[in-house]
Amino acid sequence: MPEALIIDACRTPRGIGKQGKGALAHLHPQHLGSTVLRALADRNGINTADVDDIVWGTSSQVVEQSGDLGRMSALDAGYDVKASGVTLDRFCGSGITATNIAATSVMAGMEDLVIAGGTEMMSLPKKGLLPMGANNAHLQELHPQPHQGVCADAIATLENIPREALDAHAAESQARADRAIKEGRFDRSLIPVLNLDGSVALDREQFPRPGTTVESLAALQPSFPAVADYRHNDSPTFRELMAQKYPDLDINHVHHAGNSSGVVDGSGAILMASEEYAKAHGLMARARIVATANMGDDPTLMLNAPVPAARKVLARAGLTVDDIDIFEINEAFAVVSEKFQRDLDLDRDKVNVNGGAMALGHPIGATGAILIGTVLDELERSDGQFGLITMCAGGGMAPAIIIERV
């Protein structure tokens, strides 16, 4: 089977995802996408007419983010019109899925030069607190799907994971991100976002709160009790949806703004090529794709698929957890990454070593591509070999990927 080689990866800084506060919120989503696409082309000297496809992840494909953001971002970046693009949605897993699909097209021998990535501007108007499948009563009877924050609290309750452990995890995420920023660990991949007039919109992470402590987190009120009891018209509340599947569960609300992923704007992209194309055009590979996988799990709890996804991708790669040098599990909520580490009995010094979404933010459709680039940079910095990246996604899913530094 042909190899899918990672040539380069880059991303924007993440801006606070709120109008009036976010440094990127005044820009069009295509501008964020074009920023990273232009950087990949410029940094690697590629002929954009050779790009077979651009596979892009965007979860909220409405208003400014509708209309195939991958293709439009490429046009905005000045790519040759021959470089086509497609945009997909696997909720939070969109960025990893975009990478997996692009990689498999190369590994199948169908394409030679592809780009994967994603964009999400969470500062755009929200969809509202509607449950997934809200317009299909039959689906909700089969698979009730509450709000993700309510799911996180439900999992913590079922697993008997106390708030103190989750707050400690969140504080550690902030400390690791602060260290990574101060040591320049993100510098290779970070691309400043410029305004249309050439001035700098954002050239650093905007979301981290480096002074965060367990004590300061303990003072925050849980975010999801009111969300759990929210009712839209005559639809069931999120608590009632959870009770359809778990009638005896008394949810202990333990997640809040400090131990949940940050609401941010951002974009990331990965350049991949076949070995034949890379050799012919003088492109130096930084890594190769070892294996990819997708996994579904309980849609009602929604956030539990990363562990089985990791086991599946490890089996496909013929590896064990001990072979992996760096794990990146998206910190959608503290319980997701905490449970992941407990279930797989991982060395915590190998997991999210440069902080995660609780400190840096989670631009939904872009995060997967950003995390793959983060792992690539860290493997090079620490002289590691294998990295595994996975994340939970709406509907009870998780994509996963293993890369090997070359």
XYZ file of N, CA and C in Angstrom, residues 111-310:
600
model
N -4.841 9.610 -5.233
C -4.413 11.011 -5.238
C -2.984 11.106 -4.735
N -2.297 12.195 -5.115
C -0.882 12.350 -4.779
C -0.581 13.508 -3.843
N -1.361 14.555 -3.920
C -1.113 15.738 -3.085
C -2.451 16.232 -2.551
N -2.622 16.177 -1.242
C -3.901 16.549 -0.636
C -3.646 17.415 0.592
N -4.648 18.170 0.939
C -4.602 18.970 2.160
C -5.858 18.661 2.964
N -5.675 18.482 4.259
C -6.801 18.288 5.169
C -6.752 19.372 6.224
N -7.886 19.690 6.780
C -7.905 20.693 7.838
C -9.312 21.033 8.260
N -9.461 22.213 8.818
C -10.776 22.626 9.270
C -10.777 24.034 9.813
N -11.950 24.574 9.925
C -12.168 25.921 10.462
C -13.436 25.905 11.290
N -13.422 26.618 12.388
C -14.651 26.853 13.147
C -14.550 28.206 13.817
N -15.552 29.037 13.568
C -15.660 30.319 14.255
C -16.847 30.247 15.195
N -16.544 29.996 16.459
C -17.604 29.844 17.447
C -18.171 31.177 17.903
N -17.590 32.253 17.394
C -18.142 33.579 17.656
C -19.346 33.869 16.767
N -19.606 33.029 15.777
C -20.765 33.211 14.916
C -22.043 32.881 15.682
N -23.196 33.355 15.223
C -24.457 33.062 15.924
C -24.644 31.577 16.153
N -25.115 31.218 17.341
C -25.243 29.824 17.738
C -26.542 29.204 17.222
N -26.546 27.866 17.180
C -27.731 27.133 16.755
C -28.814 27.132 17.832
N -28.400 27.303 19.072
C -29.358 27.217 20.164
C -29.280 25.878 20.862
N -29.977 25.744 21.981
C -29.904 24.539 22.811
C -30.906 23.487 22.359
N -30.775 23.051 21.123
C -31.629 21.980 20.639
C -30.882 20.658 20.736
N -31.547 19.605 21.225
C -30.880 18.298 21.238
C -30.661 17.793 19.823
N -29.605 16.982 19.622
C -29.381 16.380 18.318
C -30.557 15.485 17.989
N -31.006 15.589 16.739
C -32.179 14.833 16.342
C -33.476 15.412 16.872
N -33.452 16.695 17.261
C -34.625 17.290 17.917
C -35.847 17.305 17.020
N -35.641 17.340 15.711
C -36.773 17.406 14.789
C -37.277 16.022 14.386
N -36.764 14.995 15.021
C -37.177 13.629 14.702
C -37.519 12.914 16.002
N -38.786 12.938 16.343
C -39.223 12.352 17.616
C -38.931 10.853 17.658
N -39.036 10.189 16.513
C -38.775 8.753 16.481
C -37.310 8.467 16.823
N -36.390 9.266 16.272
C -34.978 9.070 16.589
C -34.716 9.309 18.070
N -35.351 10.324 18.638
C -35.144 10.605 20.053
C -35.691 9.498 20.944
N -36.706 8.814 20.475
C -37.197 7.659 21.238
C -36.187 6.516 21.186
N -35.579 6.324 20.025
C -34.589 5.254 19.874
C -33.283 5.590 20.587
N -32.806 6.813 20.364
C -31.508 7.232 20.884
C -31.598 8.668 21.415
N -32.098 8.848 22.632
C -32.142 10.209 23.184
C -30.726 10.774 23.288
N -30.563 12.034 22.836
C -29.236 12.648 22.787
C -29.280 14.011 23.472
N -28.821 14.078 24.706
C -28.864 15.331 25.455
C -27.743 16.286 25.040
N -27.671 17.381 25.757
C -26.577 18.345 25.593
C -25.272 17.702 26.056
N -24.151 18.042 25.362
C -22.873 17.402 25.680
C -22.426 17.656 27.117
N -22.687 18.853 27.637
C -22.290 19.149 29.006
C -23.028 18.303 30.019
N -24.285 18.041 29.733
C -25.071 17.145 30.592
C -24.519 15.730 30.499
N -24.106 15.326 29.289
C -23.492 14.004 29.121
C -22.203 13.902 29.933
N -21.395 14.955 29.901
C -20.135 14.939 30.658
C -20.398 14.758 32.138
N -21.364 15.476 32.660
C -21.708 15.335 34.082
C -22.248 13.940 34.380
N -23.024 13.383 33.444
C -23.575 12.047 33.649
C -22.467 11.002 33.682
N -21.489 11.129 32.803
C -20.382 10.171 32.775
C -19.571 10.262 34.068
N -19.290 11.481 34.500
C -18.546 11.647 35.757
C -19.294 11.001 36.918
N -20.629 11.114 36.909
C -21.436 10.505 37.968
C -21.363 8.987 37.897
N -21.540 8.444 36.694
C -21.512 6.997 36.524
C -20.139 6.407 36.854
N -19.077 7.149 36.570
C -17.714 6.660 36.791
C -17.185 7.012 38.179
N -17.997 7.737 38.951
C -17.575 8.163 40.299
C -16.280 8.971 40.268
N -16.165 9.848 39.274
C -15.008 10.735 39.174
C -15.379 12.065 39.831
N -14.725 12.440 40.904
C -15.123 13.644 41.643
C -14.681 14.922 40.953
N -15.350 16.002 41.301
C -15.001 17.303 40.737
C -13.553 17.659 41.055
N -13.065 17.294 42.224
C -11.701 17.647 42.607
C -10.674 17.099 41.609
N -10.901 15.878 41.132
C -9.998 15.281 40.145
C -10.079 16.012 38.810
N -11.277 16.426 38.444
C -11.462 17.134 37.183
C -10.856 18.527 37.243
N -10.996 19.203 38.374
C -10.398 20.526 38.530
C -8.871 20.447 38.537
N -8.338 19.402 39.157
C -6.888 19.219 39.153
C -6.390 18.984 37.731
N -7.142 18.234 36.965
C -6.806 17.982 35.559
C -6.826 19.285 34.762
N -7.836 20.121 35.005
C -7.950 21.393 34.293
C -6.814 22.343 34.650
N -6.458 22.404 35.919
C -5.354 23.265 36.339
C -4.042 22.807 35.712
N -3.850 21.500 35.616
C -2.637 20.966 34.989
C -2.605 21.303 33.501
N -3.764 21.277 32.845
C -3.833 21.650 31.435
C -3.375 23.089 31.229
N -3.829 23.972 32.096
C -3.415 25.375 32.013
C -1.909 25.514 32.240
N -1.384 24.803 33.208
C 0.048 24.898 33.512
C 0.885 24.374 32.349
N 0.460 23.271 31.754
C 1.208 22.710 30.632
C 1.150 23.623 29.415
N -0.009 24.205 29.149
C -0.124 25.131 28.024
C 0.752 26.361 28.238
N 0.771 26.866 29.454
C 1.598 28.031 29.772
C 3.081 27.714 29.540
N 3.501 26.541 29.977
C 4.892 26.130 29.760
C 5.201 26.012 28.267
N 4.297 25.398 27.517
C 4.516 25.202 26.090
C 4.632 26.537 25.354
N 3.773 27.488 25.731
C 3.815 28.805 25.093
C 5.118 29.514 25.428
N 5.509 29.492 26.686
C 6.740 30.182 27.097
C 7.979 29.563 26.471
N 7.955 28.235 26.247
C 9.107 27.555 25.659
C 9.063 27.534 24.135
N 8.030 28.138 23.543
C 7.939 28.214 22.093
C 7.621 26.904 21.400
N 6.959 25.987 22.108
C 6.682 24.673 21.528
C 5.681 24.717 20.379
N 4.884 25.775 20.303
C 3.900 25.887 19.229
C 4.396 26.745 18.060
N 5.578 27.306 18.179
C 6.008 28.350 17.240
C 6.107 27.858 15.804
N 6.554 26.633 15.595
C 6.745 26.158 14.225
C 5.439 26.128 13.446
N 4.361 25.788 14.112
C 3.079 25.618 13.424
C 2.210 26.873 13.419
N 2.510 27.824 14.307
C 1.614 28.956 14.503
C 1.762 29.993 13.393
N 0.657 30.335 12.738
C 0.627 31.312 11.648
C -0.191 32.521 12.088
N 0.401 33.708 12.157
C -0.374 34.880 12.544
C -1.514 35.143 11.562
N -2.616 35.609 12.073
C -3.748 35.991 11.230
C -3.690 37.497 11.013
N -3.696 37.899 9.755
C -3.641 39.308 9.409
C -5.009 39.802 8.979
N -5.275 41.049 9.251
C -6.466 41.690 8.710
C -6.282 41.933 7.220
N -7.334 42.317 6.541
C -7.246 42.553 5.101
C -6.293 43.683 4.760
N -6.077 44.615 5.697
C -5.149 45.715 5.436
C -3.703 45.363 5.788
N -3.466 44.111 6.191
C -2.118 43.664 6.501
C -1.715 43.793 7.954
N -2.517 44.460 8.757
C -2.212 44.570 10.182
C -2.493 43.235 10.877
N -1.890 43.027 12.033
C -2.023 41.762 12.748
C -3.344 41.723 13.513
N -4.137 40.696 13.229
C -5.371 40.476 13.996
C -5.069 39.684 15.259
N -4.258 38.612 15.109
C -3.898 37.791 16.260
C -2.652 36.972 15.929
N -1.663 37.038 16.816
C -0.432 36.266 16.603
C -0.061 35.418 17.816
N -0.983 35.218 18.748
C -0.727 34.432 19.951
C -2.041 33.838 20.431
N -1.938 32.839 21.293
C -3.149 32.253 21.871
C -3.849 33.280 22.760
N -5.152 33.429 22.558
C -5.895 34.441 23.311
C -6.637 33.868 24.507
N -6.874 32.550 24.518
C -7.778 31.990 25.520
C -7.128 31.603 26.854
N -5.865 31.138 26.891
C -5.325 30.585 28.144
C -5.402 31.525 29.333
N -5.554 30.912 30.513
C -5.582 31.642 31.780
C -4.497 31.026 32.673
N -3.238 31.481 32.493
C -2.103 30.800 33.130
C -2.095 30.847 34.649
N -2.837 31.748 35.259
C -2.858 31.811 36.709
C -3.857 30.887 37.360
N -4.498 30.034 36.564
C -5.539 29.148 37.077
C -4.992 28.160 38.107
N -5.704 28.010 39.207
C -5.332 27.047 40.245
C -6.543 26.178 40.578
N -6.280 25.098 41.285
C -7.375 24.256 41.751
C -8.313 25.053 42.643
N -7.757 25.947 43.427
C -8.575 26.764 44.340
C -9.472 27.722 43.562
N -8.936 28.348 42.514
C -9.764 29.276 41.729
C -10.845 28.526 40.966
N -10.546 27.327 40.503
C -11.551 26.527 39.812
C -12.648 26.074 40.758
N -12.292 25.795 41.998
C -13.269 25.325 42.977
C -14.339 26.371 43.262
N -14.036 27.628 42.983
C -14.988 28.705 43.254
C -16.036 28.863 42.151
N -15.851 28.185 41.011
C -16.765 28.326 39.881
C -18.008 27.467 40.061
N -19.135 28.014 39.641
C -20.395 27.284 39.733
C -20.551 26.325 38.554
N -21.132 25.148 38.764
C -21.384 24.230 37.653
C -22.195 24.905 36.545
N -21.869 24.553 35.305
C -22.484 25.227 34.157
C -23.780 24.595 33.683
N -24.034 23.335 34.034
C -25.066 22.616 33.295
C -26.338 22.219 34.051
N -26.535 22.586 35.316
C -27.833 22.272 35.934
C -29.007 22.932 35.210
N -28.872 24.211 34.894
C -29.961 24.899 34.196
C -30.119 24.382 32.772
N -28.990 24.064 32.132
C -29.043 23.497 30.783
C -29.793 22.166 30.810
N -29.544 21.360 31.820
C -30.192 20.050 31.915
C -31.705 20.177 31.983
N -32.197 21.263 32.562
C -33.646 21.444 32.736
C -34.257 22.379 31.697
N -33.465 22.756 30.687
C -33.973 23.630 29.627
C -34.984 22.867 28.772
N -36.096 23.533 28.466
C -37.131 22.911 27.636
C -37.420 23.797 26.430
N -37.340 23.227 25.257
C -37.661 23.943 24.025
C -39.056 23.537 23.568
N -39.981 24.505 23.630
C -41.376 24.240 23.293
C -41.872 23.026 24.086
N -42.323 21.983 23.385
C -42.851 20.807 24.077
C -41.851 19.652 24.118
N -40.610 19.921 23.731
C -39.626 18.839 23.691
C -39.191 18.469 25.106
N -38.679 17.264 25.294
C -38.180 16.866 26.624
C -36.971 17.721 27.014
N -36.753 17.885 28.292
C -35.531 18.532 28.750
C -34.357 17.568 28.544
N -33.148 18.093 28.625
C -31.979 17.235 28.496
C -31.911 16.222 29.638
N -32.348 16.623 30.812
C -32.362 15.687 31.934
C -33.363 14.557 31.669
N -34.507 14.904 31.090
C -35.514 13.886 30.763
C -35.017 12.950 29.661
N -34.269 13.502 28.699
C -33.703 12.653 27.657
C -32.719 11.648 28.255
N -31.881 12.103 29.166
C -30.935 11.201 29.821
C -31.684 10.130 30.621
N -32.765 10.534 31.273
C -33.523 9.599 32.116
C -34.219 8.518 31.290
N -34.466 8.783 30.012
C -35.064 7.747 29.163
C -34.164 6.525 29.078
N -32.876 6.740 29.106
C -31.907 5.652 28.980
C -31.330 5.246 30.342
N -31.204 6.222 31.232
C -30.609 5.978 32.553
C -31.563 6.521 33.628
N -32.661 5.809 33.853
C -33.727 6.332 34.715
C -33.326 6.518 36.177
N -32.353 5.784 36.644
C -31.977 5.860 38.056
C -30.785 6.779 38.306
N -30.354 7.483 37.277
C -29.156 8.306 37.406
C -29.498 9.682 37.990
N -28.904 9.992 39.117
C -29.020 11.312 39.734
C -27.735 12.069 39.411
N -27.803 12.933 38.409
C -26.594 13.550 37.867
C -25.955 14.499 38.875
N -24.677 14.296 39.099
C -23.875 15.205 39.918
C -23.177 16.181 38.972
N -23.552 17.437 39.022
C -23.038 18.428 38.063
C -21.675 18.935 38.527
N -20.633 18.564 37.773
C -19.255 18.843 38.181
C -18.467 19.651 37.162
N -19.034 19.891 35.990
C -18.306 20.640 34.963
C -18.733 22.101 34.936
N -17.770 22.937 34.634
C -17.987 24.384 34.610
C -17.077 24.981 33.544
N -17.031 26.299 33.467
C -16.248 26.959 32.415
C -14.765 26.639 32.502
N -14.270 26.339 33.695
C -12.844 26.105 33.862
C -12.378 24.708 33.553
N -13.274 23.711 33.613
C -12.865 22.346 33.297
C -13.617 21.791 32.093
N -14.063 22.710 31.236
C -14.655 22.370 29.945
C -13.836 23.061 28.859
N -13.989 22.620 27.619
C -13.205 23.197 26.530
C -13.593 24.642 26.275
N -12.606 25.441 25.870
C -12.833 26.859 25.622
C -13.530 27.116 24.302
N -14.380 28.128 24.276
C -15.113 28.542 23.077
C -14.228 29.519 22.304
N -13.744 29.084 21.133
C -12.752 29.864 20.396
C -12.990 29.796 18.887
N -12.293 30.681 18.175
C -12.225 30.665 16.717
C -10.835 30.178 16.308
N -10.751 29.397 15.220
C -9.440 28.956 14.773
C -9.511 28.073 13.546
N -8.325 27.812 12.976
C -8.230 26.978 11.782
C -6.890 26.264 11.777
N -6.847 25.083 11.168
C -5.608 24.327 11.049
C -5.615 23.517 9.773
N -4.411 23.152 9.276
C -4.328 22.406 8.019
C -3.083 21.535 7.995
N -3.165 20.436 7.240
C -2.086 19.458 7.115
C -1.869 19.148 5.641
N -0.614 19.209 5.201
C -0.242 18.908 3.817
C 0.283 17.485 3.758
N -0.316 16.657 2.876
C 0.087 15.266 2.732
C 0.369 14.946 1.269
N 1.268 14.011 1.060
C 1.638 13.632 -0.300
C 1.976 12.161 -0.359
N 1.907 11.604 -1.563
C 2.412 10.253 -1.783
C 3.932 10.294 -1.791
N 4.546 9.139 -1.513
C 6.006 9.071 -1.507
C 6.574 9.421 -2.886
N 5.905 8.963 -3.921
C 6.371 9.225 -5.284
C 6.334 10.720 -5.601
N 5.221 11.376 -5.227
C 5.114 12.813 -5.503
C 6.138 13.589 -4.683
N 6.299 13.228 -3.412
C 7.240 13.936 -2.548
C 8.660 13.856 -3.100
N 9.079 12.674 -3.540
C 10.427 12.516 -4.093
C 10.589 13.334 -5.374
N 9.588 13.293 -6.222
C 9.684 13.985 -7.513
C 9.731 15.494 -7.359
N 9.191 16.025 -6.253
C 9.097 17.475 -6.090
C 9.923 17.989 -4.918
N 10.790 17.147 -4.387
C 11.711 17.589 -3.342
C 11.053 17.949 -2.032
N 9.933 17.285 -1.712
C 9.242 17.554 -0.449
C 9.736 16.578 0.615
N 10.156 17.090 1.739
C 10.660 16.258 2.830
C 9.520 15.888 3.786
N 9.326 14.602 3.999
C 8.266 14.145 4.901
C 8.677 14.348 6.349
N 7.723 14.754 7.170
C 7.929 14.860 8.607
C 7.338 13.661 9.348
N 6.338 13.025 8.754
C 5.677 11.879 9.392
C 4.927 11.097 8.335
N 4.445 9.923 8.752
C 3.584 9.134 7.876
C 2.353 8.705 8.651
N 1.283 8.438 7.926
C 0.070 7.925 8.540
C 0.225 6.426 8.738
N 0.072 5.960 9.970
C 0.210 4.535 10.279
C -1.136 3.825 10.188
N -2.168 4.398 10.810
C -3.488 3.766 10.824
C -4.539 4.804 11.183
N -5.757 4.545 10.728
C -6.901 5.390 11.088
C -8.056 4.485 11.491
N -9.003 5.045 12.226
C -10.168 4.270 12.662
C -11.303 5.204 13.013
N -12.497 4.664 12.974
C -13.694 5.348 13.461
C -14.427 4.406 14.396
N -15.112 4.961 15.375
C -15.834 4.130 16.330
C -17.081 4.862 16.811
N -18.163 4.117 16.917
C -19.371 4.649 17.512
C -19.593 4.049 18.885
N -20.368 4.756 19.720
C -20.668 4.291 21.074
C -22.055 4.823 21.429
N -22.408 4.779 22.677
C -23.734 5.171 23.146
C -24.023 6.643 22.816
N -25.017 6.944 21.964
C -25.319 8.338 21.632
C -25.858 9.137 22.822
N -26.430 8.453 23.818
C -27.001 9.177 24.953
C -25.905 9.721 25.857
N -24.897 8.921 26.146
C -23.750 9.438 26.906
C -22.806 10.229 25.994
N -22.772 9.891 24.736
C -22.203 10.689 23.646
C -20.678 10.796 23.630
N -20.009 10.806 24.779
C -18.601 11.206 24.840
C -17.649 10.046 25.132
N -18.131 8.821 25.080
C -17.334 7.682 25.534
C -16.626 6.901 24.431
N -16.703 7.323 23.174
C -16.118 6.538 22.086
C -14.595 6.632 21.960
N -13.900 7.657 22.507
C -12.441 7.712 22.306
C -11.673 6.474 22.778
N -12.056 5.870 23.894
C -11.324 4.694 24.379
C -11.443 3.534 23.393
N -12.653 3.122 22.991
C -12.712 2.045 21.990
C -12.098 2.442 20.652
N -12.154 3.722 20.276
C -11.511 4.162 19.033
C -10.000 3.998 19.129
N -9.431 4.335 20.289
C -7.990 4.179 20.479
C -7.592 2.711 20.411
